[in-house]
Amino acid sequence: MDYSDLVRVYVALSSTTKRLEKTHIVSGFLRDIPVVEMEHVIRLLQGKVFPNWDSRTLGFSSQLALKALARASGASDEEIMRAWKELGDLGKVAAKLVVNKRQATLFSEKLTTQKVYNNLRKLAGLEGQGVVNTKVSLVSELLSSASPDEAIFILRTTLEDLRIGLGEGTLRDAIVWAFENEHIGIKYDSEKNDIVLPDDDRKIYDETVEKYQEAYDLSNDFSRVAIIAKTEGIAGLANITLMPGTPVKVMLFQKAPTMKEALETVTVPAAIEYKYDGFRMQIHKNSDGIKIFTRRLENVTEQFPDVVKIVSEHVKGSSFILDGEAVGIDVKTGKYIAFQNIGQRIRRKYDIEELGKRFPVELDIFDVLFYEGENLVHQPFSRRREVLMKSLPKNAAGVVSLATQEIVDTEEKAQAFYERSLAAGNEGVMVKNLNSVYKPGSRVGFGMKVKPVLETLEVVIVGAEYGEGKRSEWLATFVIAVRDPDTDNLLEIGRVGTGFKEKDEEGVSFNQMTIALKQLVVREEDRFVHVKPDIIIEVHYEEIQKSPTYSSGYALRFPRFVRLREDRSVEDISTIEDVERFYKVQRGRQTS
Ligand code: AMP
């Protein structure tokens, strides 16, 4: 396929904010894509070149993009910097330079989607100093043949910042509209921006969407889902199942303001468990060995040789997928330690063994998705727990154990367990429905967390500003955002500058933040930088207020940085719904 055909779709999607219109545009486009091109075209449509379960990134910074632009256009560094200052967006800079260049050269090769995909995929394997030239060549080759519009989207894809507002839900619906239409007969009414269904009956439609969502949750790969939809239809989706070795999205939980509400949502009798304060680990074993993934589905097997050893020595079974928490343990006292200390193990590339000895972890397993050939996600939680009981050792506390659990039927019993959990050094408790299935990727009410401090949010940094005086070399104020789950848009909710340190030895410092954020810059305006949303932080605040200043409609009063959340991705930060819920709870407290 010509890359220009895909670019037309990007442009159309960028020109509307209506979700149904976007669905209509994408579904029309998908219908005509040949099966052999489906895989890469869908990935590019998502601004990616790898499926979601593959955590490889392109590692192409804006600095490299400037080099690629210089090489492709022949423009000088000064010209490019000037254009960047003036236009703000590197994609637009590329478009402008490409126009100039095109006037000078009459011939350029027509770009195909396959060519763009192949070149970008090659970027991912390249690391280290010596590879800069190769990386720059791969991108400048594409830019040399690009039209202005193509150049914009090549650059944005390369910087992993496509910005066409195509959320996962919209892409899923577009696949359904494209390939299930004979079966459900859906029509899009563009005037009313609404859908028309035969006899106004949504049941078949909703059920179909649900099946596609499930297929996506299990495979984590829209290309695979679309190819099956096109070649086999909905019946083929049943063949998508879990495979140890390929990570799957984890099930998420909702925050409950009180124990009473947690029990009401989950219903009694309920399972109540310690909520360990570490980070999530999904542990896979098959004939190839053991693999460990974070909740961002990053493969961290190399970073945790100690965990691989623990699992191979203590967990029974030859193939499984376990869900659990790795909690830091103080080497001297055997007590739990704070997340910050073990968080740094996630990204570590050197001195891995040494760091593992300094910050050992205990594994607490609370769920199982697959065991000895059997997919367990549709089984009730109580049955999954039985499988865990048989596969985990009883006497390996401090190394690996089954999450401490009790079955409760009253608030008093739940409250007593909660207090014991806090006394044991945990963050709170998880309250879980005994009959629930395992729903990958969803924040369903099958489990509710209850923690003493409600007033923290997990937010992503979307921009930053250089400080003043002695902080003028550092990015010192950070614009933070929550997520709108319906559109995947990020909504700003405040600026935070307190809680960071001036010296690296004292904790997370401005200097460290500046180094990390500089890699992510997509636009600069004077002392302000817009960054790719990648760094997740937890912030504490005094109060949530309504505010017209920020796009969320809310602002945090006295926000304060608490800790980095290396284990989180943008998909699992706090949502605008969380903010609305906390806002209401806080108002309830003030009036009571
Ligand atoms: P939160 O991080 O506040 O969203 O709470 C959910 C997280 O708590 C999960 O993603 C797990 O990493 C962690 N967790 C700790 N103990 C448990 C448990 N017993 N059951 C489920 N999740 C747990």
XYZ file of C-alpha atoms and ligand atoms in Angstrom:
615
model
C 0.000 0.000 0.000
C 1.181 3.516 -0.721
C 2.079 5.336 2.461
C 0.100 8.308 1.139
C -3.140 6.263 1.466
C -2.463 5.758 5.151
C -1.503 9.405 5.587
C -4.877 10.449 4.168
C -6.488 8.458 6.977
C -4.211 10.074 9.595
C -5.200 13.492 8.306
C -8.911 12.637 8.326
C -8.662 11.302 11.878
C -6.789 14.381 13.053
C -9.504 16.626 11.690
C -12.307 15.288 13.884
C -12.746 14.706 17.593
C -15.927 12.652 17.188
C -15.327 9.102 18.202
C -18.017 7.579 15.951
C -16.780 9.496 12.949
C -13.282 8.218 13.611
C -14.664 4.678 13.860
C -16.406 5.155 10.511
C -13.253 6.444 8.811
C -11.098 3.598 10.124
C -13.646 0.865 9.383
C -13.973 1.959 5.737
C -10.208 1.933 5.433
C -9.720 -1.480 7.076
C -12.303 -3.220 4.914
C -10.163 -2.947 1.792
C -6.776 -3.795 3.247
C -5.423 -7.080 1.835
C -4.682 -9.714 4.478
C -0.947 -9.644 3.753
C -0.766 -5.939 4.564
C -3.081 -5.962 7.560
C -0.450 -6.611 10.203
C 1.818 -3.677 9.493
C -0.908 -1.230 8.429
C -2.808 -1.675 11.705
C 0.365 -1.213 13.706
C 1.219 1.974 11.840
C -2.326 3.177 12.349
C -1.648 2.833 16.079
C 1.627 4.691 15.683
C 3.560 1.503 16.448
C 5.668 -1.093 14.748
C 5.381 -3.775 17.424
C 2.341 -5.433 18.974
C 1.317 -4.197 22.397
C 2.795 -7.156 24.219
C 6.200 -6.400 22.754
C 7.765 -3.638 24.811
C 10.578 -2.756 22.399
C 10.747 0.972 21.667
C 12.346 2.870 18.809
C 14.638 4.930 21.042
C 14.658 7.832 18.602
C 15.002 11.169 20.407
C 14.227 14.616 19.037
C 17.988 15.206 18.828
C 18.296 12.307 16.398
C 15.264 13.572 14.507
C 17.052 16.902 13.983
C 20.020 15.042 12.514
C 17.806 12.980 10.215
C 16.080 16.151 9.020
C 19.393 17.840 8.302
C 20.573 14.892 6.291
C 17.347 14.481 4.320
C 16.864 18.136 3.515
C 20.391 19.495 3.291
C 19.324 22.320 5.620
C 21.847 23.616 8.142
C 21.506 22.967 11.876
C 20.741 26.668 12.434
C 17.955 26.668 9.863
C 16.391 23.611 11.438
C 16.616 24.998 14.976
C 15.067 28.254 13.808
C 12.188 26.395 12.139
C 11.691 24.300 15.265
C 11.490 27.404 17.456
C 9.072 29.021 15.033
C 6.769 26.028 14.368
C 7.114 24.224 17.672
C 6.445 20.786 16.221
C 9.165 18.668 14.632
C 6.634 17.091 12.270
C 5.796 20.523 10.893
C 9.473 21.351 10.591
C 9.906 18.209 8.527
C 6.989 19.163 6.269
C 8.429 22.618 5.666
C 11.929 21.393 4.888
C 10.603 18.687 2.618
C 8.747 21.282 0.517
C 11.968 23.238 0.035
C 13.848 20.103 -0.815
C 11.219 18.923 -3.299
C 11.574 22.067 -5.267
C 15.239 21.294 -5.631
C 14.995 17.623 -6.584
C 12.511 16.441 -9.159
C 12.739 12.777 -8.505
C 11.838 10.852 -5.379
C 10.729 7.304 -4.795
C 7.117 6.562 -3.843
C 6.923 5.435 -0.222
C 5.027 2.313 0.755
C 3.675 1.441 4.190
C 5.866 -1.665 4.131
C 9.010 0.396 3.570
C 8.191 2.780 6.430
C 7.404 -0.156 8.709
C 10.592 -2.036 7.830
C 12.870 0.939 8.384
C 11.290 1.859 11.704
C 11.437 -1.702 13.004
C 15.158 -1.775 12.339
C 15.598 1.176 14.711
C 14.547 -0.850 17.715
C 17.418 -3.312 17.711
C 20.040 -0.566 17.614
C 21.550 0.642 20.861
C 24.678 2.468 21.968
C 26.847 5.255 20.593
C 28.101 3.671 17.397
C 24.659 3.222 15.911
C 23.619 6.865 15.625
C 24.610 7.021 11.987
C 22.607 3.937 11.038
C 19.554 5.184 12.903
C 19.707 8.599 11.295
C 20.101 7.018 7.826
C 17.047 4.801 8.274
C 14.855 7.809 9.014
C 16.442 10.273 6.602
C 15.987 7.748 3.798
C 12.241 7.836 4.437
C 12.118 11.610 4.758
C 13.988 12.058 1.473
C 11.135 10.391 -0.392
C 8.294 11.916 1.630
C 5.691 14.495 0.693
C 5.106 17.200 3.341
C 2.160 15.365 4.897
C 4.036 12.083 4.849
C 7.024 13.729 6.520
C 4.855 14.928 9.404
C 3.612 11.447 10.178
C 6.925 9.695 9.597
C 8.474 11.948 12.201
C 5.660 11.605 14.668
C 5.679 7.816 14.349
C 9.439 7.774 14.758
C 9.147 9.862 17.912
C 6.311 7.553 19.074
C 3.965 10.503 19.322
C 1.393 10.094 16.549
C -1.389 12.222 18.073
C -4.325 11.277 15.830
C -6.639 10.536 18.756
C -7.300 6.899 17.907
C -7.958 5.076 21.177
C -8.036 1.314 21.582
C -11.826 1.268 21.972
C -12.277 3.099 18.680
C -9.956 0.774 16.807
C -11.752 -2.252 18.269
C -15.147 -0.896 17.158
C -13.771 -0.072 13.713
C -12.651 -3.699 13.297
C -16.149 -4.840 14.295
C -17.818 -2.424 11.864
C -15.451 -3.442 9.070
C -15.744 -7.202 9.350
C -18.969 -7.998 11.207
C -21.308 -5.751 9.345
C -23.156 -8.504 7.484
C -23.893 -10.054 10.822
C -24.956 -6.920 12.745
C -26.002 -4.478 10.002
C -24.662 -1.292 11.498
C -24.941 2.082 9.738
C -23.305 5.367 10.619
C -25.498 8.441 10.382
C -22.992 11.222 9.799
C -25.518 14.020 10.199
C -26.594 12.937 13.633
C -23.197 11.431 14.435
C -24.971 8.318 15.659
C -25.224 4.656 14.760
C -28.333 2.978 13.388
C -28.908 -0.677 14.208
C -31.577 -3.018 12.788
C -34.743 -2.803 14.961
C -32.798 -0.528 17.255
C -31.458 -3.659 18.907
C -28.033 -3.201 20.504
C -27.792 -6.677 21.982
C -26.015 -8.446 19.109
C -23.806 -5.428 18.593
C -22.771 -5.221 22.241
C -22.125 -8.955 22.429
C -19.988 -8.819 19.300
C -17.959 -5.904 20.628
C -17.471 -7.780 23.901
C -16.115 -10.849 22.042
C -13.675 -8.685 20.124
C -12.557 -6.976 23.311
C -11.910 -10.339 24.900
C -9.916 -11.505 21.869
C -7.859 -8.348 22.101
C -7.344 -8.688 25.850
C -6.000 -12.188 25.391
C -3.823 -11.524 22.340
C -2.826 -7.920 22.994
C -2.503 -7.517 19.269
C -5.112 -5.774 17.119
C -3.404 -6.931 13.912
C -3.962 -10.538 14.875
C -7.601 -9.884 15.785
C -8.275 -8.078 12.487
C -6.655 -10.783 10.373
C -8.816 -13.443 12.036
C -11.888 -11.223 11.632
C -11.212 -10.846 7.918
C -10.309 -14.461 7.188
C -12.450 -16.485 9.589
C -14.939 -14.120 11.184
C -16.059 -14.115 14.786
C -15.898 -17.925 15.141
C -12.145 -17.802 14.592
C -11.646 -15.589 17.639
C -12.292 -18.573 19.894
C -8.896 -19.925 18.840
C -7.115 -17.028 20.469
C -5.932 -18.226 23.814
C -3.222 -17.535 26.322
C 0.273 -18.732 25.635
C 2.869 -18.832 28.385
C 5.758 -16.717 27.084
C 3.535 -13.982 25.610
C 2.482 -11.402 28.211
C -1.137 -10.523 28.720
C -2.613 -7.363 30.209
C -3.143 -7.622 33.946
C -6.502 -7.236 35.646
C -6.836 -3.935 37.467
C -8.788 -2.950 40.541
C -10.848 -0.013 41.657
C -10.160 2.119 44.684
C -12.882 2.062 47.337
C -13.262 5.051 49.636
C -14.382 2.849 52.542
C -14.447 -0.814 53.518
C -18.236 -0.710 53.475
C -18.294 0.329 49.834
C -15.682 -2.253 48.913
C -17.797 -5.038 50.406
C -20.965 -3.731 48.793
C -19.395 -3.711 45.341
C -17.687 -7.059 45.672
C -20.561 -8.708 47.648
C -20.053 -11.024 50.610
C -18.722 -13.527 51.366
C -15.601 -11.997 49.892
C -11.923 -12.811 49.874
C -9.794 -10.203 51.599
C -6.049 -10.167 51.036
C -2.966 -8.260 52.088
C -2.179 -5.518 49.597
C 1.573 -5.813 49.277
C 3.477 -2.632 48.484
C 5.802 -3.715 45.730
C 5.259 -4.029 42.037
C 3.291 -6.338 39.866
C 4.985 -9.285 38.222
C 3.518 -11.615 35.666
C 5.509 -14.801 35.733
C 5.496 -17.177 32.775
C 6.923 -20.636 32.430
C 6.952 -22.910 29.407
C 9.408 -25.298 27.768
C 11.635 -22.326 26.854
C 12.036 -21.378 30.502
C 10.826 -18.637 32.834
C 10.012 -15.075 31.803
C 8.999 -12.122 33.934
C 6.951 -9.143 32.813
C 5.924 -5.932 34.568
C 2.405 -4.589 34.430
C 3.591 -2.471 31.483
C 4.347 -5.845 29.871
C 8.062 -5.081 29.810
C 10.220 -8.160 29.827
C 12.365 -7.832 32.977
C 13.611 -11.413 33.121
C 17.237 -10.269 32.901
C 16.793 -7.764 35.717
C 15.466 -10.405 38.123
C 17.662 -13.528 37.974
C 16.850 -14.057 41.681
C 13.127 -14.309 40.904
C 13.739 -16.737 38.041
C 15.687 -18.905 40.478
C 12.983 -18.729 43.151
C 10.262 -19.698 40.693
C 12.210 -22.549 39.158
C 13.088 -23.957 42.587
C 9.793 -23.496 44.401
C 6.805 -23.369 42.054
C 5.424 -26.696 40.874
C 4.404 -27.134 37.246
C 5.921 -27.029 33.761
C 3.729 -24.365 32.145
C 1.930 -21.493 33.834
C 1.161 -17.772 34.024
C 1.110 -16.395 37.576
C 0.123 -12.928 38.764
C 1.735 -11.521 41.876
C 3.657 -8.818 43.632
C 7.415 -8.533 44.212
C 7.996 -6.810 47.547
C 11.319 -5.451 48.748
C 12.747 -7.027 51.879
C 15.260 -5.462 54.229
C 18.279 -7.783 54.209
C 18.984 -7.233 57.920
C 15.548 -7.161 59.519
C 13.527 -9.215 57.017
C 10.872 -6.468 57.049
C 9.188 -4.997 53.967
C 10.836 -1.947 52.460
C 9.461 0.889 50.339
C 8.852 0.543 46.631
C 11.447 3.182 45.617
C 14.317 0.869 46.477
C 13.230 -2.028 44.345
C 11.654 0.184 41.654
C 15.152 0.992 40.410
C 15.728 -2.685 39.628
C 13.176 -2.584 36.791
C 15.243 -0.542 34.311
C 18.693 -1.513 35.484
C 21.081 -2.686 32.752
C 24.310 -3.161 34.739
C 25.352 -4.495 38.178
C 22.166 -6.496 38.181
C 23.397 -9.244 40.489
C 24.798 -6.736 42.953
C 21.590 -4.704 43.083
C 19.600 -7.910 43.488
C 21.649 -8.765 46.586
C 21.162 -5.294 48.057
C 17.442 -5.228 47.359
C 16.098 -8.772 47.424
C 12.409 -9.368 46.870
C 9.770 -11.687 48.219
C 7.128 -12.938 45.804
C 3.513 -12.931 46.873
C 1.332 -14.679 44.339
C -2.344 -13.784 44.240
C -3.660 -15.163 40.957
C -3.092 -17.661 38.166
C -4.257 -17.341 34.552
C -2.944 -20.529 33.014
C -1.730 -23.762 34.526
C -0.438 -26.967 32.879
C -2.179 -26.396 29.544
C -5.407 -25.060 31.025
C -6.633 -21.507 30.432
C -8.091 -20.464 33.791
C -9.298 -16.930 33.058
C -12.923 -18.050 32.824
C -12.749 -20.003 36.081
C -14.029 -18.451 39.329
C -11.417 -16.823 41.559
C -11.946 -19.445 44.287
C -10.973 -22.223 41.851
C -7.916 -20.308 40.667
C -6.847 -19.919 44.283
C -7.111 -23.698 44.743
C -4.756 -24.184 41.804
C -2.317 -21.794 43.467
C -2.517 -23.655 46.767
C -1.357 -26.829 45.057
C 1.462 -25.237 43.133
C 3.054 -22.991 45.760
C 5.113 -24.096 48.752
C 3.689 -23.631 52.258
C 6.881 -22.871 54.067
C 8.877 -20.487 51.930
C 7.875 -17.185 53.569
C 10.323 -14.421 52.690
C 10.916 -16.113 49.344
C 7.640 -16.992 47.673
C 4.202 -17.464 49.133
C 0.523 -17.390 48.427
C -1.009 -14.006 49.236
C -2.381 -14.006 52.776
C -6.138 -14.306 52.490
C -9.255 -14.711 54.580
C -12.888 -15.168 53.600
C -15.075 -12.573 55.349
C -18.790 -11.976 55.496
C -19.011 -8.921 57.759
C -17.513 -5.467 57.822
C -16.123 -6.066 61.322
C -14.120 -9.089 60.231
C -12.891 -7.247 57.155
C -11.878 -4.266 59.274
C -9.946 -6.465 61.712
C -8.059 -8.090 58.824
C -7.340 -4.652 57.357
C -5.748 -3.505 60.608
C -3.624 -6.629 60.778
C -2.480 -6.055 57.206
C -1.410 -2.495 57.963
C 0.362 -3.626 61.125
C 2.308 -6.160 59.054
C 3.676 -3.305 56.928
C 1.347 -3.577 53.937
C -0.287 -0.789 51.983
C -3.868 -1.842 52.703
C -6.066 -4.697 51.520
C -7.643 -6.041 48.345
C -11.233 -7.221 48.614
C -12.182 -9.710 45.902
C -15.277 -11.415 44.576
C -14.951 -15.181 44.964
C -16.806 -16.050 41.766
C -15.254 -13.552 39.399
C -13.397 -14.453 36.223
C -9.988 -12.954 35.427
C -10.558 -10.042 33.086
C -7.256 -8.943 31.547
C -6.858 -5.228 31.068
C -10.046 -4.177 32.810
C -10.533 -2.103 35.903
C -13.606 -4.061 36.926
C -15.318 -4.190 40.273
C -14.225 -7.820 40.863
C -11.617 -6.494 43.214
C -11.487 -3.300 45.244
C -8.499 -1.857 47.021
C -8.808 -0.179 50.366
C -5.917 2.007 51.504
C -5.690 4.486 54.365
C -4.497 7.381 52.235
C -6.854 8.185 49.459
C -5.152 11.384 48.475
C -2.617 10.212 45.956
C -3.008 10.069 42.220
C -0.826 8.472 39.599
C -0.294 10.974 36.847
C 1.839 11.326 33.747
C 4.153 14.231 33.009
C 3.195 15.946 29.740
C 5.270 19.122 29.972
C 7.863 20.893 32.095
C 9.351 24.306 32.642
C 12.899 25.338 33.452
C 13.322 26.823 36.907
C 14.726 30.151 37.990
C 17.835 31.219 39.883
C 19.872 28.250 40.990
C 17.379 25.919 39.366
C 17.618 27.547 35.954
C 19.551 24.616 34.456
C 16.899 22.166 35.493
C 13.354 21.428 34.528
C 11.743 22.315 37.830
C 7.966 22.418 37.383
C 6.091 19.561 35.814
C 2.697 19.622 34.158
C 0.777 16.524 35.114
C -2.223 14.818 33.534
C -4.788 12.088 34.123
C -6.455 9.955 31.444
C -9.900 10.005 29.911
C -10.699 6.288 29.540
C -13.248 6.887 26.762
C -10.943 8.708 24.401
C -7.491 7.913 25.802
C -6.874 11.684 25.838
C -4.669 13.089 28.572
C -6.219 15.842 30.661
C -4.041 18.250 32.585
C -4.718 18.610 36.292
C -1.921 20.765 37.670
C 1.739 21.560 38.022
C 4.036 20.043 40.573
C 7.454 21.268 41.689
C 7.661 20.175 45.325
C 8.937 16.883 46.603
C 11.949 16.687 44.249
C 15.480 17.067 45.609
C 18.307 19.396 44.673
C 20.988 16.774 45.248
C 21.004 13.399 43.480
C 21.976 11.564 46.684
C 18.861 12.699 48.506
C 16.271 11.028 46.307
C 14.600 11.780 42.995
C 16.261 15.034 41.947
C 15.482 17.830 39.490
C 18.656 16.836 37.717
C 17.489 13.250 37.213
C 14.073 14.427 36.079
C 15.690 16.830 33.607
C 17.904 14.133 32.114
C 14.972 11.736 31.727
C 12.576 14.322 30.307
C 15.047 15.744 27.804
C 14.893 12.410 25.994
C 11.184 12.860 25.575
C 10.904 16.430 24.324
C 8.607 16.853 21.334
C 8.220 20.643 21.289
C 9.846 23.627 22.962
C 8.445 27.072 23.649
C 10.894 29.387 25.395
C 11.507 27.830 28.805
C 8.727 25.287 28.424
C 8.960 21.819 26.904
C 6.189 19.494 25.796
C 7.163 15.888 26.385
C 6.022 12.496 25.248
C 3.850 11.118 28.049
C 6.025 8.393 29.492
C 7.100 9.251 33.035
C 4.515 8.324 35.631
C 4.673 9.795 39.111
C 2.555 9.458 42.205
C 1.480 12.771 43.699
C -0.033 13.660 47.024
C -2.341 16.664 47.350
C -4.379 18.502 49.944
C -7.546 18.799 47.966
C -9.103 18.560 44.506
C -10.707 21.766 43.290
C -12.801 22.589 40.228
C -10.736 24.773 37.948
C -11.025 26.178 34.446
C -7.223 26.449 34.200
C -6.614 22.852 33.260
C -8.209 20.705 30.558
C -9.495 18.186 33.127
C -11.664 20.899 34.711
C -9.971 20.175 38.049
C -6.794 21.264 39.808
C -4.830 19.710 42.661
C -4.218 21.970 45.629
C -0.627 21.728 46.937
C 0.429 18.763 44.823
C 3.603 17.091 46.018
C 5.743 14.448 44.311
C 5.736 11.188 46.285
C 7.542 8.694 44.077
C 8.339 7.555 40.563
C 6.189 4.731 39.278
C 8.526 2.899 36.910
C 6.077 0.014 36.913
C 3.221 1.993 35.388
C 2.331 2.890 31.826
C 0.045 5.636 30.589
C -2.822 3.153 30.298
C -2.905 2.617 34.025
C -2.616 6.100 35.447
C -5.520 7.611 37.381
C -8.493 8.534 35.243
C -10.756 11.541 35.208
C -13.399 9.239 36.702
C -11.121 8.587 39.699
C -10.711 12.332 40.100
C -14.461 12.896 39.975
C -15.021 10.137 42.520
C -12.389 11.493 44.919
C -13.769 14.978 44.480
C -17.208 13.772 45.571
C -15.874 11.722 48.492
C -13.905 14.716 49.717
C -16.995 16.910 49.537
C -18.934 14.271 51.442
C -16.286 14.383 54.166
C -16.334 18.146 54.398
C -20.075 18.312 54.912
C -20.247 15.396 57.347
P -2.802 0.076 42.896
O -1.360 -0.117 42.602
O -3.058 1.042 43.996
O -3.610 0.322 41.648
O -3.332 -1.314 43.455
C -3.334 -2.467 42.675
C -2.003 -3.159 42.742
O -1.784 -3.704 44.033
C -1.902 -4.335 41.828
O -1.604 -3.949 40.525
C -0.792 -5.148 42.463
O 0.447 -4.708 41.938
C -0.840 -4.749 43.935
N -1.231 -5.826 44.857
C -0.641 -6.053 46.045
N -1.220 -7.074 46.687
C -2.223 -7.530 45.896
C -3.190 -8.576 46.023
N -3.269 -9.356 47.093
N -4.077 -8.728 45.010
C -4.023 -7.932 43.916
N -3.125 -6.943 43.756
C -2.228 -6.730 44.728
